[in-house]
Tab-separated table of C-alpha atoms in Angstrom:
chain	number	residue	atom	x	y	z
T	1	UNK	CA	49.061	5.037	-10.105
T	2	UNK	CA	45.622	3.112	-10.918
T	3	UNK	CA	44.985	1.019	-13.634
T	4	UNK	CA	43.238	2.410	-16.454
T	5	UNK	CA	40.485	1.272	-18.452
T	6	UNK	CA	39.665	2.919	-21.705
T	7	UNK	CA	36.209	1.669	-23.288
T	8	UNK	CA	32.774	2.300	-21.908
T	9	UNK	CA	30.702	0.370	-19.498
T	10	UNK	CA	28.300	-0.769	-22.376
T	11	UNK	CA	30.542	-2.826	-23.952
T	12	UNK	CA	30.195	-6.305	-22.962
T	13	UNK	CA	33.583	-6.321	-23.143
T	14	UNK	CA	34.782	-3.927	-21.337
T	15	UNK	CA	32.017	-4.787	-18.550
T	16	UNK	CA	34.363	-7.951	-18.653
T	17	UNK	CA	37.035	-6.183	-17.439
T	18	UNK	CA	35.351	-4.181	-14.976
T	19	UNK	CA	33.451	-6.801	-13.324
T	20	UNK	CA	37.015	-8.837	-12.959
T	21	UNK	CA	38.556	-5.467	-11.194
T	22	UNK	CA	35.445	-5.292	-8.915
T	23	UNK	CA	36.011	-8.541	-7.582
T	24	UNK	CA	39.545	-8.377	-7.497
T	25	UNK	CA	38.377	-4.701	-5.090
T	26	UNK	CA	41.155	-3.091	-7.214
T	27	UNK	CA	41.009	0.553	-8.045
T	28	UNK	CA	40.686	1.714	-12.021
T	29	UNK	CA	39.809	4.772	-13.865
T	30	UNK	CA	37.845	4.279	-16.872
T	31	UNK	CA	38.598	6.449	-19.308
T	32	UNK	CA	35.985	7.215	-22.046
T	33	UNK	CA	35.761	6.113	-25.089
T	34	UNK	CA	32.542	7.524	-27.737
T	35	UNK	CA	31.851	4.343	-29.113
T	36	UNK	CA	29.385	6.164	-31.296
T	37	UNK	CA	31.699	8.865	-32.608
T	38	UNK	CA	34.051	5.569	-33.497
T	39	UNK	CA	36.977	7.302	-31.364
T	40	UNK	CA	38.327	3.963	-30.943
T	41	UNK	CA	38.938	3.775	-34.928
T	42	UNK	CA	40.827	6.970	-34.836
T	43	UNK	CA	45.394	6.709	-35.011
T	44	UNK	CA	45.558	8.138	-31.417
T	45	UNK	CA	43.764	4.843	-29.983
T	46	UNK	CA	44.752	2.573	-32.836
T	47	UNK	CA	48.487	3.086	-31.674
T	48	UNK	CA	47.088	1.170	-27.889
T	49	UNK	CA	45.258	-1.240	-30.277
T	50	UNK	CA	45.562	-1.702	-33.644
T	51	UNK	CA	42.249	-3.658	-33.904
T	52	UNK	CA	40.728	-0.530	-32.813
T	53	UNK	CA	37.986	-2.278	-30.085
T	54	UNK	CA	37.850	-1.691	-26.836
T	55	UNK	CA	38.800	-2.380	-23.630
T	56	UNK	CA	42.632	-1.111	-23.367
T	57	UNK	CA	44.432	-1.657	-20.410
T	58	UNK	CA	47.280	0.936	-18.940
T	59	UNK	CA	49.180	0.199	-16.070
T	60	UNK	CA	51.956	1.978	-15.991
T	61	UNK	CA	54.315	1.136	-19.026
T	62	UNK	CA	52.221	-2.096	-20.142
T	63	UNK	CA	49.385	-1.411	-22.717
T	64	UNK	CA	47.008	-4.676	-23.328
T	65	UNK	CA	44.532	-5.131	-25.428
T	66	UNK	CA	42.103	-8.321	-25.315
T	67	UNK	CA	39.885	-8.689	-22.640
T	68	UNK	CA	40.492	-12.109	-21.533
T	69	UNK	CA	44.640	-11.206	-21.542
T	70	UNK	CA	43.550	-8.097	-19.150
T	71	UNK	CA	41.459	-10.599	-17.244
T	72	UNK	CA	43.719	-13.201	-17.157
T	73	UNK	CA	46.339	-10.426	-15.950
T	74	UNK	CA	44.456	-8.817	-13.608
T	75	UNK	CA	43.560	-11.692	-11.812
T	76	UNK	CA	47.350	-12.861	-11.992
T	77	UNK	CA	48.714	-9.800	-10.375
T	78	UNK	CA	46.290	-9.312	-7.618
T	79	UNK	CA	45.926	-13.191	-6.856
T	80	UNK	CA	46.031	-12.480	-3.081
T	81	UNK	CA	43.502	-10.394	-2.839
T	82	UNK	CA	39.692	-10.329	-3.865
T	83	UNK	CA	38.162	-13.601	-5.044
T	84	UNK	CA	40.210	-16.469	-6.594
T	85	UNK	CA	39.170	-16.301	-9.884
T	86	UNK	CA	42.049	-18.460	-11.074
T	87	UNK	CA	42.901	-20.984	-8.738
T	88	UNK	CA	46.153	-20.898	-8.884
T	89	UNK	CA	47.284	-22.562	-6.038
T	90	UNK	CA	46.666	-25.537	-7.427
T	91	UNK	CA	47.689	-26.068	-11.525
T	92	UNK	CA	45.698	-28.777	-12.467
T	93	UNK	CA	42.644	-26.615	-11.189
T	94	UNK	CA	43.627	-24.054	-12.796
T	95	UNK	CA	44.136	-25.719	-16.222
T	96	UNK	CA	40.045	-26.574	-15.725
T	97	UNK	CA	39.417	-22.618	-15.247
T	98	UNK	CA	41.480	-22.118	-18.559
T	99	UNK	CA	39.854	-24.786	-19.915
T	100	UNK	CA	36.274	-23.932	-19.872
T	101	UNK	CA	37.233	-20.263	-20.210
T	102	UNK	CA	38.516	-21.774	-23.652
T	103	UNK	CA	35.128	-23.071	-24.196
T	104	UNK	CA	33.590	-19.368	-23.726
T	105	UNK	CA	35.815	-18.007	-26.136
T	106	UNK	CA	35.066	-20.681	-28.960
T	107	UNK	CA	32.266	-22.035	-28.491
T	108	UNK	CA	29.781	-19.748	-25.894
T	109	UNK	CA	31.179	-16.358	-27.604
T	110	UNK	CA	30.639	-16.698	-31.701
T	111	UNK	CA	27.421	-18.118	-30.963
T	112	UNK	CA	25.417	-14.979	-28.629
T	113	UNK	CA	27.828	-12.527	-29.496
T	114	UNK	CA	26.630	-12.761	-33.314
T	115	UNK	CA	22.718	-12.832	-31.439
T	116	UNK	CA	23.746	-9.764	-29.753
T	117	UNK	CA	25.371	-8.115	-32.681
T	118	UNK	CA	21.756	-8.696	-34.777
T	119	UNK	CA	19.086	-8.049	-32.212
T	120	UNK	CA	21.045	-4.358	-30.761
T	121	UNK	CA	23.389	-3.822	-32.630
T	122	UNK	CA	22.047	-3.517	-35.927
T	123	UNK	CA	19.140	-2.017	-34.894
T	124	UNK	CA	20.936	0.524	-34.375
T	125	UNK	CA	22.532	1.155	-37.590
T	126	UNK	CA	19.111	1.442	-38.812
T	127	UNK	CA	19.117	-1.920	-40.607
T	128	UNK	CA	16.982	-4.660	-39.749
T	129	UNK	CA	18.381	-8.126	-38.047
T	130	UNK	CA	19.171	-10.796	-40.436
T	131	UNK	CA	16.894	-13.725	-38.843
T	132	UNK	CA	18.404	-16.476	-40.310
T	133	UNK	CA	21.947	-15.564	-38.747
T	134	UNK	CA	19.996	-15.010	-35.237
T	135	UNK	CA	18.564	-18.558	-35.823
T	136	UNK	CA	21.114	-20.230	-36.932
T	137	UNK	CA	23.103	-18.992	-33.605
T	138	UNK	CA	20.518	-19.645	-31.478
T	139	UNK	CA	20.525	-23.318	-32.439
T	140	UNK	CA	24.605	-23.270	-31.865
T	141	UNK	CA	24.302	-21.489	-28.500
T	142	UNK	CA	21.712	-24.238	-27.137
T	143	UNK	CA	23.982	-26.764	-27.785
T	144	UNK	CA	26.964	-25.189	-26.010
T	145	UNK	CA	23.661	-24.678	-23.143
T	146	UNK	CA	23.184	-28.308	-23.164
T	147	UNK	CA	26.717	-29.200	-22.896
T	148	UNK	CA	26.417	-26.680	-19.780
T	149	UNK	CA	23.487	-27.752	-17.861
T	150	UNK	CA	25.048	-31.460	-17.538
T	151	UNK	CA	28.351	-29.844	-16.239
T	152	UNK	CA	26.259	-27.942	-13.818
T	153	UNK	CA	24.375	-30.690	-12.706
T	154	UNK	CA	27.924	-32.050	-11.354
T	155	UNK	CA	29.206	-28.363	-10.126
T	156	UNK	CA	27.708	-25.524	-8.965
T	157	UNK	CA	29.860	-23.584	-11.250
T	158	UNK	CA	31.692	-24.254	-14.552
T	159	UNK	CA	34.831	-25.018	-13.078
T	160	UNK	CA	33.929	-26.263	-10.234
T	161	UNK	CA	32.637	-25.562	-7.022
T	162	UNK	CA	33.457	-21.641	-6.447
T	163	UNK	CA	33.077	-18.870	-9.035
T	164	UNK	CA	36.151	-17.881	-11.694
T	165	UNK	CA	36.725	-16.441	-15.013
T	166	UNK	CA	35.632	-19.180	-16.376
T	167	UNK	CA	32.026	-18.001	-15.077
T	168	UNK	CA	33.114	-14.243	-15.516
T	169	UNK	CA	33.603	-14.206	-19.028
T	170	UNK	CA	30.399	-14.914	-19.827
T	171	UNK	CA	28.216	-12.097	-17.805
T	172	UNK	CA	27.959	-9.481	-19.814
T	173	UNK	CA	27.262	-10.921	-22.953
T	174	UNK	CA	24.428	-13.594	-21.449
T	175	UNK	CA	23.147	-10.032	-19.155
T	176	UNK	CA	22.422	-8.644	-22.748
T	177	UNK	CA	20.927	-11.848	-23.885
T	178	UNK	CA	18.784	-12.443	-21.493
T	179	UNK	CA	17.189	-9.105	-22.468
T	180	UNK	CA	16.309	-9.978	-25.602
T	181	UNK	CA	13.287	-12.878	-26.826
T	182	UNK	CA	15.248	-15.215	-26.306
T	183	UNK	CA	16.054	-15.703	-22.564
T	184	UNK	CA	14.257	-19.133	-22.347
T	185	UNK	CA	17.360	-20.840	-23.747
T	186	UNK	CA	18.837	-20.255	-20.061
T	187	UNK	CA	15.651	-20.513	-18.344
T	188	UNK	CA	14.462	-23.622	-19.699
T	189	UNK	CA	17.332	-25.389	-18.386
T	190	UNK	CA	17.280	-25.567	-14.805
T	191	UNK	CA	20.894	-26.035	-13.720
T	192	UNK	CA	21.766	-22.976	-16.355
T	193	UNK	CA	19.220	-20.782	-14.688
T	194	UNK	CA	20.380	-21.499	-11.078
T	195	UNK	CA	23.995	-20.692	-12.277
T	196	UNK	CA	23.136	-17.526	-13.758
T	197	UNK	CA	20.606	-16.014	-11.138
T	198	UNK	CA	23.665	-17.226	-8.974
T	199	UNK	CA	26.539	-15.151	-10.873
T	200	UNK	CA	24.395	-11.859	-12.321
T	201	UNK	CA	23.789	-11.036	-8.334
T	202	UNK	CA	27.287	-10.890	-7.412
T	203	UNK	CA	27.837	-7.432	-5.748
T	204	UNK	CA	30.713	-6.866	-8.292
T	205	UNK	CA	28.230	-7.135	-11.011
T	206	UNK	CA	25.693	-5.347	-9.561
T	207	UNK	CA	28.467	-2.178	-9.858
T	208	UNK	CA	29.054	-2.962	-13.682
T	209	UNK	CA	25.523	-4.287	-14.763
T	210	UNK	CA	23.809	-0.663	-14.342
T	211	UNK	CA	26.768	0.503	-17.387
T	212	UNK	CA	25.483	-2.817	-19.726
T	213	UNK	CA	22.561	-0.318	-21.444
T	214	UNK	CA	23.184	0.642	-25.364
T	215	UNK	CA	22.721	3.899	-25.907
T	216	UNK	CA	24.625	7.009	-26.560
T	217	UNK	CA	25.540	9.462	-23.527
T	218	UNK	CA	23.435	11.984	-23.400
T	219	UNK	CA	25.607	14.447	-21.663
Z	1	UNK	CA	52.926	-43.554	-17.649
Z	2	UNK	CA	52.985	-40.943	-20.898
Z	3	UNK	CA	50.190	-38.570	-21.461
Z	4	UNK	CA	47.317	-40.089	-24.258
Z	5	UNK	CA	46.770	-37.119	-26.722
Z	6	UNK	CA	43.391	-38.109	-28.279
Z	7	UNK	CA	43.370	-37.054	-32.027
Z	8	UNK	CA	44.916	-37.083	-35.237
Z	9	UNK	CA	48.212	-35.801	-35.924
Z	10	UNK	CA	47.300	-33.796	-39.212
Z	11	UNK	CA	43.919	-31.858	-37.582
Z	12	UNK	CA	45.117	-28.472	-36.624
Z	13	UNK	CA	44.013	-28.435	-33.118
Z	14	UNK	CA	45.602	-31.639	-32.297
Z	15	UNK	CA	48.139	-29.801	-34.088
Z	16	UNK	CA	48.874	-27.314	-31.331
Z	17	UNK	CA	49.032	-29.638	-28.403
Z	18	UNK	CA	51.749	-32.101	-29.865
Z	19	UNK	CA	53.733	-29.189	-31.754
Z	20	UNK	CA	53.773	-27.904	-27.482
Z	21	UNK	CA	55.078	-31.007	-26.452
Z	22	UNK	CA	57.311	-31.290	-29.251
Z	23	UNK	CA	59.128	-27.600	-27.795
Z	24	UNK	CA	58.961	-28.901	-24.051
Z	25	UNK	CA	60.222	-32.432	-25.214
Z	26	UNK	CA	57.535	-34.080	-23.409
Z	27	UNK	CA	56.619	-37.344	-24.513
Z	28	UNK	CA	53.348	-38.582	-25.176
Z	29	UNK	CA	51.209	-41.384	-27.362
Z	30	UNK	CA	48.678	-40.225	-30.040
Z	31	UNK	CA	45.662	-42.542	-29.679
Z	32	UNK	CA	43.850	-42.298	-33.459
Z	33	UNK	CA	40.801	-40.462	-33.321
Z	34	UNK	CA	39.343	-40.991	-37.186
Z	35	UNK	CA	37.915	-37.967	-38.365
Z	36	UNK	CA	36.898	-39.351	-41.678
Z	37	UNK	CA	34.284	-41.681	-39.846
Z	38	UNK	CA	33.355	-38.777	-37.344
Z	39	UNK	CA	34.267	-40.970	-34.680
Z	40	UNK	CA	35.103	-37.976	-32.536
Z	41	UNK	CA	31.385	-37.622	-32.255
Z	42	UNK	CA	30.900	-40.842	-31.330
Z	43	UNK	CA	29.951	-41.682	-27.465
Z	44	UNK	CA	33.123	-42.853	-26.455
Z	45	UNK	CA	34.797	-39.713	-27.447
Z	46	UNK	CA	32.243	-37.404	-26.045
Z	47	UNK	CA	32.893	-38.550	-22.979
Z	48	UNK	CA	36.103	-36.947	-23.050
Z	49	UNK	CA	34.839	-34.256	-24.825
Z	50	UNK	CA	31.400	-32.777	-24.450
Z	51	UNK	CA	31.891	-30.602	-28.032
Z	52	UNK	CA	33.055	-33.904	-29.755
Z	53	UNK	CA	36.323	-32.381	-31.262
Z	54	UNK	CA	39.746	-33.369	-30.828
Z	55	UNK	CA	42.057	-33.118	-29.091
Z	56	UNK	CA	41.686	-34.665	-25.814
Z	57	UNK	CA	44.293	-35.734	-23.339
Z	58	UNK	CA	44.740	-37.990	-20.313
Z	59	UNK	CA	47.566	-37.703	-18.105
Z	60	UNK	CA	46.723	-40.504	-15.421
Z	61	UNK	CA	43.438	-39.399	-13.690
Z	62	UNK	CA	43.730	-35.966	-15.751
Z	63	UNK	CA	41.613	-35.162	-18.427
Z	64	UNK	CA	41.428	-31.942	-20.251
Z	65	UNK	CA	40.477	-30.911	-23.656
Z	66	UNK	CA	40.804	-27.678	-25.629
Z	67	UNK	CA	43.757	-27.189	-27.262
Z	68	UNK	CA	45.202	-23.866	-26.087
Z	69	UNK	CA	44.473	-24.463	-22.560
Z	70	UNK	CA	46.213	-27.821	-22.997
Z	71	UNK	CA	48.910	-26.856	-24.662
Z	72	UNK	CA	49.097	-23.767	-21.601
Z	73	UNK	CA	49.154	-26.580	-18.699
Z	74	UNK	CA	52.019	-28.420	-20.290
Z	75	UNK	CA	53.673	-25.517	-21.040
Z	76	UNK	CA	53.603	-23.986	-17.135
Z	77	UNK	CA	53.764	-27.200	-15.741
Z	78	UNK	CA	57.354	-28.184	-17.625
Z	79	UNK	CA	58.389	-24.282	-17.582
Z	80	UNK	CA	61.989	-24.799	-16.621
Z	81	UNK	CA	62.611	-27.915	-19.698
Z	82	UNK	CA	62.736	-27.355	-23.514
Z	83	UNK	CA	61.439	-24.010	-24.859
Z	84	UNK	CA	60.172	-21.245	-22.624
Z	85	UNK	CA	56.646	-20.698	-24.061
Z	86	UNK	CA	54.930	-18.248	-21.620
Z	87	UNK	CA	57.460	-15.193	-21.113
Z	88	UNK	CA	59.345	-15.158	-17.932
Z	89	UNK	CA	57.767	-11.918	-15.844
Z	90	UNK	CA	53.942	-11.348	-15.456
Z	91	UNK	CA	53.386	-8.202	-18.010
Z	92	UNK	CA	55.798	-10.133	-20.674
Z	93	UNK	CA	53.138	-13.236	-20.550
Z	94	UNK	CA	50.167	-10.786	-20.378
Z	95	UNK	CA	51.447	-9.778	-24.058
Z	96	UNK	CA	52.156	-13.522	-24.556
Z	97	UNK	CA	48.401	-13.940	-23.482
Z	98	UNK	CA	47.013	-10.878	-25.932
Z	99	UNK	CA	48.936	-11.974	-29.065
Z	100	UNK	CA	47.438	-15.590	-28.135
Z	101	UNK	CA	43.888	-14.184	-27.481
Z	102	UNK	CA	44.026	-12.199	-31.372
Z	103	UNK	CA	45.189	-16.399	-32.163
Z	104	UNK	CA	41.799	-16.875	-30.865
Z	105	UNK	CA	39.193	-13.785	-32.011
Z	106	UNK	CA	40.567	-12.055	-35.092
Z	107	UNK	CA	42.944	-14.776	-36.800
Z	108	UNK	CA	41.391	-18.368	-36.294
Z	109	UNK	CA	37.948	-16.858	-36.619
Z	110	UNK	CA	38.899	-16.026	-40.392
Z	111	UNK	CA	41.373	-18.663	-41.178
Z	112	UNK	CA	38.977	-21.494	-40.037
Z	113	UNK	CA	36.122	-21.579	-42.434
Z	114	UNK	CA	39.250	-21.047	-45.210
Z	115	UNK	CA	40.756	-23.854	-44.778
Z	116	UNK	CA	37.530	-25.960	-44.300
Z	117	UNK	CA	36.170	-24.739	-47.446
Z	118	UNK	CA	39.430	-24.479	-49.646
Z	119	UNK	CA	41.244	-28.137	-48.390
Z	120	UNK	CA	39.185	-29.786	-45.894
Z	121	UNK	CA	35.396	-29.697	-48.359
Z	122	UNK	CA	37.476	-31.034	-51.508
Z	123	UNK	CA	38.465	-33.724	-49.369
Z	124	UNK	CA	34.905	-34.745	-48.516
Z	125	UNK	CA	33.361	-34.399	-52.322
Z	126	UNK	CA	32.056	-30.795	-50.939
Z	127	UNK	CA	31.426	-27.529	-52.747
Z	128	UNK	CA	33.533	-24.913	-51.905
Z	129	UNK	CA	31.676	-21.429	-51.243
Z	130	UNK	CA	34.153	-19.004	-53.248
Z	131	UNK	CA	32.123	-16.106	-52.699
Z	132	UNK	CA	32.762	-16.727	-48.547
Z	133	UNK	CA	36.228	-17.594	-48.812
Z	134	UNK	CA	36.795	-14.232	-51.161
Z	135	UNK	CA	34.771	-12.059	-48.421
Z	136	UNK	CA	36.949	-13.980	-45.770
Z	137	UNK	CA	40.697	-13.373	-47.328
Z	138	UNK	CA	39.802	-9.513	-47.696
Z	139	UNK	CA	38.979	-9.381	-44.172
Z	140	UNK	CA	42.303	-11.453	-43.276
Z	141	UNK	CA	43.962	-9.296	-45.318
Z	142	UNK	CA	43.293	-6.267	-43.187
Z	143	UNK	CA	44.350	-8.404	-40.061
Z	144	UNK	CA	47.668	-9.664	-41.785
Z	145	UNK	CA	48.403	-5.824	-42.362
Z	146	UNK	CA	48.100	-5.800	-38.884
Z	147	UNK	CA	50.477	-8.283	-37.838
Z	148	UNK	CA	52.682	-7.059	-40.418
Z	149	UNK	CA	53.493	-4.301	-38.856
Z	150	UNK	CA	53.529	-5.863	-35.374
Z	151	UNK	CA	56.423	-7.873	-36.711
Z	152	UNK	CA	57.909	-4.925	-38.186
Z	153	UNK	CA	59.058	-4.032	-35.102
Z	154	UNK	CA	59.231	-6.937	-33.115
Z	155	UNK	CA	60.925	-10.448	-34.113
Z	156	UNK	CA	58.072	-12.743	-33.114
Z	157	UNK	CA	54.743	-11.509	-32.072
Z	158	UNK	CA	55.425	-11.405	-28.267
Z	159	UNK	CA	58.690	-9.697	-28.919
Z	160	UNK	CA	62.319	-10.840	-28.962
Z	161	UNK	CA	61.383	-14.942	-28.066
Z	162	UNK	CA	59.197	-17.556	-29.583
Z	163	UNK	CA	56.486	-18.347	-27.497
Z	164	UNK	CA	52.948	-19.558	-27.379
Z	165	UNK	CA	51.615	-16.631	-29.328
Z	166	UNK	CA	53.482	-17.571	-32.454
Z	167	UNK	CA	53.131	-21.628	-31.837
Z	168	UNK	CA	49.254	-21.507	-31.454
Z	169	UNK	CA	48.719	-19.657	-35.239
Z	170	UNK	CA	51.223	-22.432	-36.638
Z	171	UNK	CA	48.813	-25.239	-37.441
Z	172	UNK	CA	46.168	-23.312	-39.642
Z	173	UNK	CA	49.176	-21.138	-40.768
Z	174	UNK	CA	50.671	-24.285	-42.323
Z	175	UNK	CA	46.984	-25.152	-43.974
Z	176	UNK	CA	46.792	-21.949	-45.291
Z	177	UNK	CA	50.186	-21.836	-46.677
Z	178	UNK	CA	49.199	-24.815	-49.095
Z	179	UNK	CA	46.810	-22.680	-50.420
Z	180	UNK	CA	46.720	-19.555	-52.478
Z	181	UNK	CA	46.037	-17.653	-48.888
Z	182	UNK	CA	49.928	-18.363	-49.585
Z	183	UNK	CA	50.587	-15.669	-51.501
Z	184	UNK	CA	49.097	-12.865	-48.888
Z	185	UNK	CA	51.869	-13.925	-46.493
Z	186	UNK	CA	54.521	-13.559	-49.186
Z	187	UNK	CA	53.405	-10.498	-50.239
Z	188	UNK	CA	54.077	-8.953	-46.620
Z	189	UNK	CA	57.880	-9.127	-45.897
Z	190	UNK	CA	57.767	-9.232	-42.414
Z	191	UNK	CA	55.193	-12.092	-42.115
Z	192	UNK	CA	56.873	-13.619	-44.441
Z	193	UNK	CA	60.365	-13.425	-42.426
Z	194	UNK	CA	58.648	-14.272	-39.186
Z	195	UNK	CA	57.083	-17.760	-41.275
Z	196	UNK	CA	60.199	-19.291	-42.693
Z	197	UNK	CA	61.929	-18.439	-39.166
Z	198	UNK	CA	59.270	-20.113	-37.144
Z	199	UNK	CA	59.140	-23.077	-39.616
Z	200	UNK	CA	62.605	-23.354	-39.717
Z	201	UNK	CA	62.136	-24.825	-35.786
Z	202	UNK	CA	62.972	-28.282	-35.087
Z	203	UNK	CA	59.671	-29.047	-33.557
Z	204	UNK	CA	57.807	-27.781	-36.469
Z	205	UNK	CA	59.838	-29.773	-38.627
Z	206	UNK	CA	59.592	-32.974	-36.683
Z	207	UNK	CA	55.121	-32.140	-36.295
Z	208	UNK	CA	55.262	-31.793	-40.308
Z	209	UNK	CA	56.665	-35.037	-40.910
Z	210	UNK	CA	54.500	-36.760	-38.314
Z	211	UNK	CA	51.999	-35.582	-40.203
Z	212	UNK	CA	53.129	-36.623	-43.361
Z	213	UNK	CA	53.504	-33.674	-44.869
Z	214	UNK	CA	57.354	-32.217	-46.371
Z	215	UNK	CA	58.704	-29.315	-44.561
């Protein structure tokens, strides 16, 4: 039985997941969630996650919610196959994939995702972005971006010298950034730029990235 | 040669790491970071950590910082001494790993700016922003109903074991509890079971007096 995925390839996410089971090559339905008809606020998916956000994970009898846990135990359970994302042959590597995976979910994530949230979500809802939130993030995010341009001066990736979650977790949102005004944050640093021309051309992202568009399904 | 935990043993996220070592009786040596004087931005520390926050550790040559991922290393790298914090078969520690992960996006995210505007700005002469911390306990409220129920049906938030899940909300838990956030937990029987069992623990008891603080 393959995993399944319920969400919808626009959610940054849920691209988070897929993009880990693409380049772990391991087989997933995604089941579809309508976002815009707020299905995953209804009982019937509240029950697989009581936050009511997507991605859920089902495989088999275990139901997880939180992408990083379905990363985290994705990667785990196919470790010999795909690439390492984890590196965990070796636990003091490892600990540095964690590690700088921490510093996505605390410091990289708050910062763009509340960018994100302003500049397409919002818009959406018909209400206009509140700039001084979007500036006030900006300002946070280039400091976590000059924190990462000296550790990419030293390796080619954040956790060293091959790609991970560590790198992973930050795709989709930063695909979505760099979309908006503001991409010169990562071009204007040269060692951020190489790193993410580097990870957005992956062939396992190029499967999720054409999903990463914000719009309702027309069909 | 003990590990350094860089820090101060009444900061929350130093919190975490030594309340870990405390359940894998691991020793260690807390070298004083002083907050007061923001000497955790200060070069020195910044070497160790880029984000100047603490904690830090060195272990010999190892260095790591962030807190859960510390406190993660120490606890897979002592699995089989003192408490078992990272469930013992892959899907049990991918719950272990979710309940963590809320830790992370829907709790901390909520009780952070709480406790730094309801203990930590009084401290520093600061103004408290009461019309943030009101908009902030209604939306923890709707995530404690949450976890409410979790524990409803489950003794700690993993399921039948304490494990990291529980240990990594303890710190700003225990700030929280000494303010009128207190109340919210009471109100909510299981939460309120779950607290007094988990702070019943030995290791919490022993982190609350390091800290200076009565159990």
């Amino acid at each position: 039985m393959v995993m399944k995925v319920y969400g919808d390839g626009m959610s940054a996410c849920v691209a988070r997941v897929l993009l880990c089971l693409h380049e772990k090559e391991t087989e997933f339905e995604l089941v579809p969630v309508d976002l815009f008809a707020c299905h995953h606020k209804l009982p019937s998916f509240l029950s697989m996650n009581p936050f009511g956000q997507v991605p859920v994970l089902q495989d088999g009898d275990l139901t997880l919610f939180e992408s990083r846990a379905i990363t985290a135990y994705i990667a785990e359970k196919h470790k010999d196959k795909g690439t390492d994302l984890t590196r965990h042959l070796d636990a003091k590597e490892a600990v540095i994939v964690k590690l700088w995976s921490e510093v996505e979910s605390h410091h990289f994530n708050p910062a763009i995702s509340a960018v994100i949230h302003q500049l397409i979500v919002v818009p959406l809802q018909g209400k206009t972005p509140d700039a001084a939130i979007v500036e006030e993030n900006l300002e946070k995010l280039g400091k976590v971006l000059d924190v990462y341009e000296e550790k990419l001066g030293k390796t080619k990736y954040l956790a060293g010298d091959s790609y991970t979650l560590a790198d992973l977790h930050h795709v989709p949102y930063t695909y979505y950034f760099m979309k908006t005004g503001h991409a010169g944050l990562v071009n204007d640093r040269p060692n951020v730029k190489a790193w993410w021309e580097d990870v957005c051309s992956r062939p396992a992202f190029l499967k999720v990235s054409p999903g990463l568009t914000v719009a309702p399904a027309t069909n | 040669m003990v590990v350094k935990l860089y820090g101060q043993v009444t900061a929350a996220c130093p919190q975490r790491v030594v309340l870990c070592f405390l359940e894998k009786e691991i020793e260690f040596e807390i070298v004083h970071v002083d907050l007061d004087t923001l000497e955790q931005k200060k070069p020195e520390h910044l070497l160790r950590q880029p984000f100047g926050q603490v904690p830090a550790i060195e272990d010999g040559d190892f260095k790591l910082f962030e807190s859960r991922a510390i406190a993660r290393y120490y606890a897979t790298r002592y699995a089989d001494q003192g408490t078992n914090l990272l469930g013992k078969f892959l899907e049990h520690r991918a719950i272990v790993d979710q309940w963590a992960d809320v830790e992370t996006h829907y709790f901390n995210v909520l009780a952070f700016p709480i406790v730094l505007n309801l203990v930590i700005k009084p401290r520093l002469g600061e103004e408290c922003d009461v019309v943030l911390v009101e908009e902030l306990k209604a939306k923890l409220g709707v995530v404690l109903d949450i976890y409410e129920n979790r524990l409803a049906s489950n003794r700690f938030l993993a399921g039948d074991e304490f494990t990291m899940a529980d240990l990594t909300h303890m710190p700003a838990m225990g700030y929280l509890m000494r303010t009128d956030v207190n109340q919210m937990v009471k109100a909510r029987v299981n939460m309120n079971r779950w607290w007094e069992e988990i702070t019943a623990r030995p290791a919490w008891k022993k982190l609350m007096k390091m800290a200076g603080f009565e159990a």
